[in-house]
Coordinates of C-alpha atoms in Angstrom, one line a residue:
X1 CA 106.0 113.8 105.6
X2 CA 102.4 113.3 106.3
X3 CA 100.1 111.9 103.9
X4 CA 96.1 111.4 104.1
X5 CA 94.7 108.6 102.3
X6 CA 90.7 109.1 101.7
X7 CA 88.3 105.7 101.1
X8 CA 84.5 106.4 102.7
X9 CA 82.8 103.6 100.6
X10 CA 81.9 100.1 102.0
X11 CA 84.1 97.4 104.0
X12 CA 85.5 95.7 101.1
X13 CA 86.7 99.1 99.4
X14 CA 88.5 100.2 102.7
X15 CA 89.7 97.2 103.4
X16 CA 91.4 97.1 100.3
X17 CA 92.4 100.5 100.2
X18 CA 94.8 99.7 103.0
X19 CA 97.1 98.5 100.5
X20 CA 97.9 102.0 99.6
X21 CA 99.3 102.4 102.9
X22 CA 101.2 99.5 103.3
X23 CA 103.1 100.5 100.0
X24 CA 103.5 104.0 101.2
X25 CA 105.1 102.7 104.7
X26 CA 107.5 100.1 102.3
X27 CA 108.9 103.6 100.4
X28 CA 108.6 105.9 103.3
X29 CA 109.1 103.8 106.4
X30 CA 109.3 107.5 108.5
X31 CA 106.0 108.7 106.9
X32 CA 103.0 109.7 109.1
X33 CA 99.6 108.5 107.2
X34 CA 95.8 108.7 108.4
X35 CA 93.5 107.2 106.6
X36 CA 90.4 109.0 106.3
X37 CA 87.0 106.5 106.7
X38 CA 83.4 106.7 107.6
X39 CA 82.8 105.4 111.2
X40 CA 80.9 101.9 110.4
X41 CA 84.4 100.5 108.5
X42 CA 86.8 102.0 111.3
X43 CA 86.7 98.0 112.7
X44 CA 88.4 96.4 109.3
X45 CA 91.0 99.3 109.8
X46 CA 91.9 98.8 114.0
X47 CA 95.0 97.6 114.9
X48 CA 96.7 98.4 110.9
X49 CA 100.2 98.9 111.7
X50 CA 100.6 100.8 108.5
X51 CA 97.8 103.4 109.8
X52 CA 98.9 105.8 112.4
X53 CA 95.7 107.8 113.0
X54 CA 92.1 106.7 111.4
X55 CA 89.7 109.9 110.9
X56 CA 86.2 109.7 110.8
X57 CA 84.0 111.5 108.3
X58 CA 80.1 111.0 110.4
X59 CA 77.3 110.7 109.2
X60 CA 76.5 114.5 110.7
X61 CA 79.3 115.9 108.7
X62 CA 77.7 114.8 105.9
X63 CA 74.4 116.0 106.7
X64 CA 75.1 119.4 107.7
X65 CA 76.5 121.8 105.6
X66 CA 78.7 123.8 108.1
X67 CA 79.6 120.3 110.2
X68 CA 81.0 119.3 106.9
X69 CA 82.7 122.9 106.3
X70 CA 84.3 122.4 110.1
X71 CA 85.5 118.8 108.8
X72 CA 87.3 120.6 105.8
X73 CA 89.1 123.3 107.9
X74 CA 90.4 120.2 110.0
X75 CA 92.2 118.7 107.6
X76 CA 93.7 121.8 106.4
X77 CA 94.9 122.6 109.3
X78 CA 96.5 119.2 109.3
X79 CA 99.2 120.6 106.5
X80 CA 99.2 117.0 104.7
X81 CA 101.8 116.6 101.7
X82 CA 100.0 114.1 100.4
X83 CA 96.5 113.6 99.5
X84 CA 95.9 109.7 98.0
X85 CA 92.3 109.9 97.1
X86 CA 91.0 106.6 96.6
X87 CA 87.2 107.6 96.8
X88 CA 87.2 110.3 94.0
X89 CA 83.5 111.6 94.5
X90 CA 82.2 115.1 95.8
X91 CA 82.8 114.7 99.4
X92 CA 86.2 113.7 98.7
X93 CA 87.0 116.1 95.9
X94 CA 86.0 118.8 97.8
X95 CA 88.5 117.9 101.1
X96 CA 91.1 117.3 98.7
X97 CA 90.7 120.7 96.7
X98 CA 90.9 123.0 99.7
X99 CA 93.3 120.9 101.7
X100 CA 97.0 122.4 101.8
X101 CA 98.7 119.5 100.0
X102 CA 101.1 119.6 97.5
X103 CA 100.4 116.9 95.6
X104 CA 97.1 115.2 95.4
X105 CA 96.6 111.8 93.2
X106 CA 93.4 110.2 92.6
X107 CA 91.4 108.5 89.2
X108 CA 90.5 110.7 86.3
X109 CA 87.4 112.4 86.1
X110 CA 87.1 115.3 83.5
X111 CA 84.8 117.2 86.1
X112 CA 87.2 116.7 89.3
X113 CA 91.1 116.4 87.0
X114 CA 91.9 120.2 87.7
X115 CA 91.8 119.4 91.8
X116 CA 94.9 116.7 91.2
X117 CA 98.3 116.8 90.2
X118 CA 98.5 113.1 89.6
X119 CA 95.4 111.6 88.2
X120 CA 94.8 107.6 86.5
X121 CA 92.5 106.0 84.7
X122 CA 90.4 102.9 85.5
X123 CA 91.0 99.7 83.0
X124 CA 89.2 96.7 82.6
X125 CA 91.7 94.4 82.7
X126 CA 95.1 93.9 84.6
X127 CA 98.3 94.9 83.8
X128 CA 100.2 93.7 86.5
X129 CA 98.6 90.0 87.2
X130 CA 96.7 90.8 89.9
X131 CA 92.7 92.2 90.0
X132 CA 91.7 95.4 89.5
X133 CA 90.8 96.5 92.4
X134 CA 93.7 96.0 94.3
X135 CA 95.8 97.4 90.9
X136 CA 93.9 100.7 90.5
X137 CA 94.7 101.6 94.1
X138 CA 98.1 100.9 93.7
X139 CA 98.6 102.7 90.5
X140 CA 97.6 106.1 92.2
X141 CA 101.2 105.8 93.6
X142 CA 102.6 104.8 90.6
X143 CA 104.7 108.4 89.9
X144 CA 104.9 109.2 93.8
X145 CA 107.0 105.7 94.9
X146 CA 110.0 103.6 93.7
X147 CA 108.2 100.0 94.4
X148 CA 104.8 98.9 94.3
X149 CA 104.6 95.3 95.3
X150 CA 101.3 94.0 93.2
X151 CA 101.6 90.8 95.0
X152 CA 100.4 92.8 98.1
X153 CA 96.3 91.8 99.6
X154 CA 94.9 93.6 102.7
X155 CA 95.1 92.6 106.1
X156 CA 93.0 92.7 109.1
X157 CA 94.9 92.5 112.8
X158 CA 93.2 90.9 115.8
X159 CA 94.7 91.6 119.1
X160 CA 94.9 87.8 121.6
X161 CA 92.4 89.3 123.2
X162 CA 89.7 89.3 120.8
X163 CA 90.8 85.7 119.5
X164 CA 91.0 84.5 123.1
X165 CA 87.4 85.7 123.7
X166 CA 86.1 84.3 120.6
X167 CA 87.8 81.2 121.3
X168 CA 85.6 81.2 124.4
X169 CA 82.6 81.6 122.8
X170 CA 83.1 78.9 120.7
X171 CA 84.4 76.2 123.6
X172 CA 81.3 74.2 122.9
X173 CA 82.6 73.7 119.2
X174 CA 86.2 73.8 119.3
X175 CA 86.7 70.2 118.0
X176 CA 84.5 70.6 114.9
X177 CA 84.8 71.3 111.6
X178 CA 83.8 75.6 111.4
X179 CA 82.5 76.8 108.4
X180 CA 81.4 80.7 108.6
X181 CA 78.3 81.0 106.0
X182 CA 78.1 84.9 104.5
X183 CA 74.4 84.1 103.8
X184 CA 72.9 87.3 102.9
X185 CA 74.6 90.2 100.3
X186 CA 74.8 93.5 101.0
X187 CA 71.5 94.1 98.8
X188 CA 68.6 91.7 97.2
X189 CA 70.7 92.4 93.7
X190 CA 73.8 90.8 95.7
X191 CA 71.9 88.0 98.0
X192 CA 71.8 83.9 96.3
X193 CA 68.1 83.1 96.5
X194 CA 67.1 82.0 99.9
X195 CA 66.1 78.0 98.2
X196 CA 69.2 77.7 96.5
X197 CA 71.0 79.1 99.7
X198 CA 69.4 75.8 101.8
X199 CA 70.1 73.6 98.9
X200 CA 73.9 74.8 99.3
X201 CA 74.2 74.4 102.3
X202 CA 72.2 71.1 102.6
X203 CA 75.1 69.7 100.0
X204 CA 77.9 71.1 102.8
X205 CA 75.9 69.4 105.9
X206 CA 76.0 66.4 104.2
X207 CA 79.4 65.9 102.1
X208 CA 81.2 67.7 105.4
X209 CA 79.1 67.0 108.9
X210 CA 80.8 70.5 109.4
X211 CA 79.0 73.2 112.0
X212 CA 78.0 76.0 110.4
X213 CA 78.0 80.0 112.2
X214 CA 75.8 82.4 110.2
X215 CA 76.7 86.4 109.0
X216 CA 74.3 88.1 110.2
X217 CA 73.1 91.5 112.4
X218 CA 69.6 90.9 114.5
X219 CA 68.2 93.1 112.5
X220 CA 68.4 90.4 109.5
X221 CA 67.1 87.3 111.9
X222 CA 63.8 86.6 110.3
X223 CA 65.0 86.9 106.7
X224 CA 68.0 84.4 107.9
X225 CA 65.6 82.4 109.4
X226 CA 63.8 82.2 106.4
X227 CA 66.4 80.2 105.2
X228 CA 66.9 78.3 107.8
X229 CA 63.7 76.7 107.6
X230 CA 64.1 75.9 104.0
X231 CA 67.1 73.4 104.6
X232 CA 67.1 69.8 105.6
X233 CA 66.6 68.9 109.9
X234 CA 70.1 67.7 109.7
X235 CA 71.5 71.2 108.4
X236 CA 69.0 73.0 111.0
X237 CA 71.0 71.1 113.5
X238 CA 74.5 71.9 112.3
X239 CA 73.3 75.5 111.7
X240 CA 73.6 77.5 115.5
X241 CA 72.3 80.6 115.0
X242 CA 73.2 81.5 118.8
X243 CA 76.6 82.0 117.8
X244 CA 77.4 84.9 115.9
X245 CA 79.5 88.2 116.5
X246 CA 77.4 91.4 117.9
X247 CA 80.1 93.8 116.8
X248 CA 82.3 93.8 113.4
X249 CA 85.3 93.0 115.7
X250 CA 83.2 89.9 117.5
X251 CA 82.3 88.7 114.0
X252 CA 86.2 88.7 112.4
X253 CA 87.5 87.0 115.9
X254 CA 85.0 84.3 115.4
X255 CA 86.1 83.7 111.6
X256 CA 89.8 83.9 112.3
X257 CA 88.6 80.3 114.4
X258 CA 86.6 78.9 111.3
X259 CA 88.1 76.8 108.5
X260 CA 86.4 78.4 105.5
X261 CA 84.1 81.0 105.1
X262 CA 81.2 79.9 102.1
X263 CA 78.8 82.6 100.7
X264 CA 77.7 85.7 99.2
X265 CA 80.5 87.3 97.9
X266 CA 81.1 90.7 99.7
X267 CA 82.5 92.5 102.5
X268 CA 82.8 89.1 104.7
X269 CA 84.5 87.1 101.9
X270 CA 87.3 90.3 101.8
X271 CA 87.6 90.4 105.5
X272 CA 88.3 86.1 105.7
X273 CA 91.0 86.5 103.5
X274 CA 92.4 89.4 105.0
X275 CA 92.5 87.1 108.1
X276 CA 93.8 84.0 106.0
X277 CA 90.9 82.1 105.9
X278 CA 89.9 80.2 102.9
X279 CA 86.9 81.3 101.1
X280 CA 84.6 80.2 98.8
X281 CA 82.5 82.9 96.8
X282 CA 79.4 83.2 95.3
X283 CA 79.3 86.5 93.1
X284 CA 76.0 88.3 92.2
X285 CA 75.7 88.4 88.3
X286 CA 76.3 92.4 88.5
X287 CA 79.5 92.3 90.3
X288 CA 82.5 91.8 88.0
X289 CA 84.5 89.2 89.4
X290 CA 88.0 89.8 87.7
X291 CA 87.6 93.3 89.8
X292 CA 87.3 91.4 93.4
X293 CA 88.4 88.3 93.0
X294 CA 92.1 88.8 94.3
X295 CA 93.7 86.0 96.0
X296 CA 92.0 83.4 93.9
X297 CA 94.4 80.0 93.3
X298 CA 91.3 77.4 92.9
X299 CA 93.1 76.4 96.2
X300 CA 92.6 77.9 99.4
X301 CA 90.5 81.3 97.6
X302 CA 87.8 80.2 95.4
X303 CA 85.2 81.7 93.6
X304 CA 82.1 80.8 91.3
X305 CA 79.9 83.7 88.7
X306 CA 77.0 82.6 86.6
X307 CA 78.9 84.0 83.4
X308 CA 81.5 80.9 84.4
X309 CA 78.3 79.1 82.3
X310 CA 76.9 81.3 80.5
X311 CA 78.9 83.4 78.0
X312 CA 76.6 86.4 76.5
X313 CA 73.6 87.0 78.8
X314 CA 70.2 87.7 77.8
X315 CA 69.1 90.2 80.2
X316 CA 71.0 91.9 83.0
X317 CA 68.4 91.3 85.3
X318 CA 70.4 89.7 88.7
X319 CA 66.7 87.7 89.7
X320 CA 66.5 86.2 86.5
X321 CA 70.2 85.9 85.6
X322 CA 70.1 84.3 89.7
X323 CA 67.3 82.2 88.5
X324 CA 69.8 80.2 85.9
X325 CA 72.5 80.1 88.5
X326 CA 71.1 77.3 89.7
X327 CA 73.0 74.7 93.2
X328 CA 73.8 72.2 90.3
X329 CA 76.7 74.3 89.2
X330 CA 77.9 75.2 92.2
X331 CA 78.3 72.5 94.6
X332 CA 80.8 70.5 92.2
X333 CA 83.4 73.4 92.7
X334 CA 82.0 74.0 96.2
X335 CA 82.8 70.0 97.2
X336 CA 86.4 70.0 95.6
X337 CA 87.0 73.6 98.1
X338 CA 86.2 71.8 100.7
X339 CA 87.4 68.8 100.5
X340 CA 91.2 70.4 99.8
X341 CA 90.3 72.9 103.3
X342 CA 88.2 71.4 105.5
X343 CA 90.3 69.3 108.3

């Protein structure tokens, strides 16, 4: 039996869609699944035992009409059974609705229900004790498998290659305390203010002495910088913003070596604790944290949201609701993470 899998959002989405073929692999140990991915997430994805073939949707199929029309013959011809659509927008709907399989589950929409035979709605809160994000996932196998295992969390594999040259690249460090720092979101909306950032991590420097490695691409230097210049001269010196990973692969060696990762809650909190690394997490106010917050024990996975203070919100504003979500509130939980993980 082959089966596709379909998830073409961001890194945290297909990372955690992977749990849909780990669970497929635990019912169907002699089933062939590819999991179908745009080309900038393919790193979170390398090495899955649980994938046997990762296909590419490019940005080209996507801009071209007949590129995209080619894309969709492809997979027909690929005779799936199975289609587990986890993405459940147009792109998606479309490969699933002219692919071949027999039975194609995804979430209920009343424009797209007619293309599936299995279909399940999105709830607010869990049913099974874990979050939501990893539950709806799972629950599109729930008629198409005997066991679903809600305990499950992604994983990300790391050959000793990759952790061999990261450990090279941080020789000059090895015997110091390694905090990873996700210090930008994926968006202004999703980013801690740049002040509070450097009051964050001017608390860490000087509760912890620990060296900190920053999240970043070079195209996001000066705004990094930015905050680098707002912190302490004892934090500038802890902060080495020489060491950092160029590729998505570089970057997860490097924080399989750290003892925490601290931040912006996003696609680099999910990928620490798919490498078993703890994390602390600071959500932006319009991210729902009960959706992404799996893994959390107030241990070794940690995370902090401004409506942890505040109970109704005036305004859904992030800047504003940001504004109130002020170091103060944090750094109490923050210093209690790291004293329990930090060596």
């Amino acid at each position: 039996m082959k089966i596709l899998v379909i998830q073409q959002k961001m890194i945290g989405d297909v990372l955690t869609s992977t749990v849909i073929c780990e669970t497929l692999k635990a019912n169907y140990p002699n089933c062939v699944i590819h999991y179908l991915i745009n080309s900038n997430t393919k790193p979170v994805v390398t090495g899955n035992p649980f994938v046997d073939q990762i296909i590419v949707l490019t940005s080209e199929h996507r801009k071209n009409k007949w590129s995209f029309l080619k894309f969709i013959s492809s997979i027909r011809k690929e005779n799936y059974s199975w289609i587990i659509d986890s993405y459940g927008k147009i792109e998606s709907n479309l490969i699933s609705l002219f692919s071949r399989a027999t039975i194609k589950s995804s979430f209920y929409k009343p424009y797209s229900k007619f293309i599936y035979t299995h279909t399940m709605e999105r709830y607010p809160i869990s049913k099974n004790g874990c979050n939501t994000s990893i539950e709806h996932r799972l629950n599109l196998l729930e008629k198409l498998v005997d066991t679903i295992d809600y305990t499950i969390t992604p994983k990300i594999y790391l050959s000793n290659t990759e952790l061999e040259a990261a450990a090279k690249k941080l020789e000059k460090v090895k015997n110091n305390k390694l905090l990873m720092v996700s210090i930008l979101g994926s968006s202004n909306a999703k980013t801690y203010p740049h002040t509070y950032m450097a009051k964050i991590l001017d608390n860490v420097v000087r509760n912890t002495q620990a060296i900190l490695l920053v999240n970043y691409i070079p195209s996001q230097l000066e705004e990094v910088t930015a905050i680098y210049n707002k912190c302490e001269l004892q934090t500038k010196k802890n902060i080495l913003l020489d060491i950092y990973g160029k590729s998505l692969r570089e970057f997860l060696a490097i924080t399989a070596h750290c003892n925490a990762l601290i931040g912006n809650e996003g696609g680099a909190t999910n990928m620490a604790k798919a490498l078993n690394i703890p994390t602390f997490s600071i959500f932006s106010p319009q991210i729902s944290k009960s959706s992404w917050n799996h893994g959390e024990d107030d241990f070794k996975n940690v995370s902090i949201h401004i409506l942890d203070f505040i109970e109704t919100p005036e305004t859904i504003d992030s800047q504003k609701l940001y504004a109130k979500f002020t170091p103060d509130l944090i750094t109490p939980k923050l210093n209690t993470f790291l004293s329990k993980n930090l060596p």
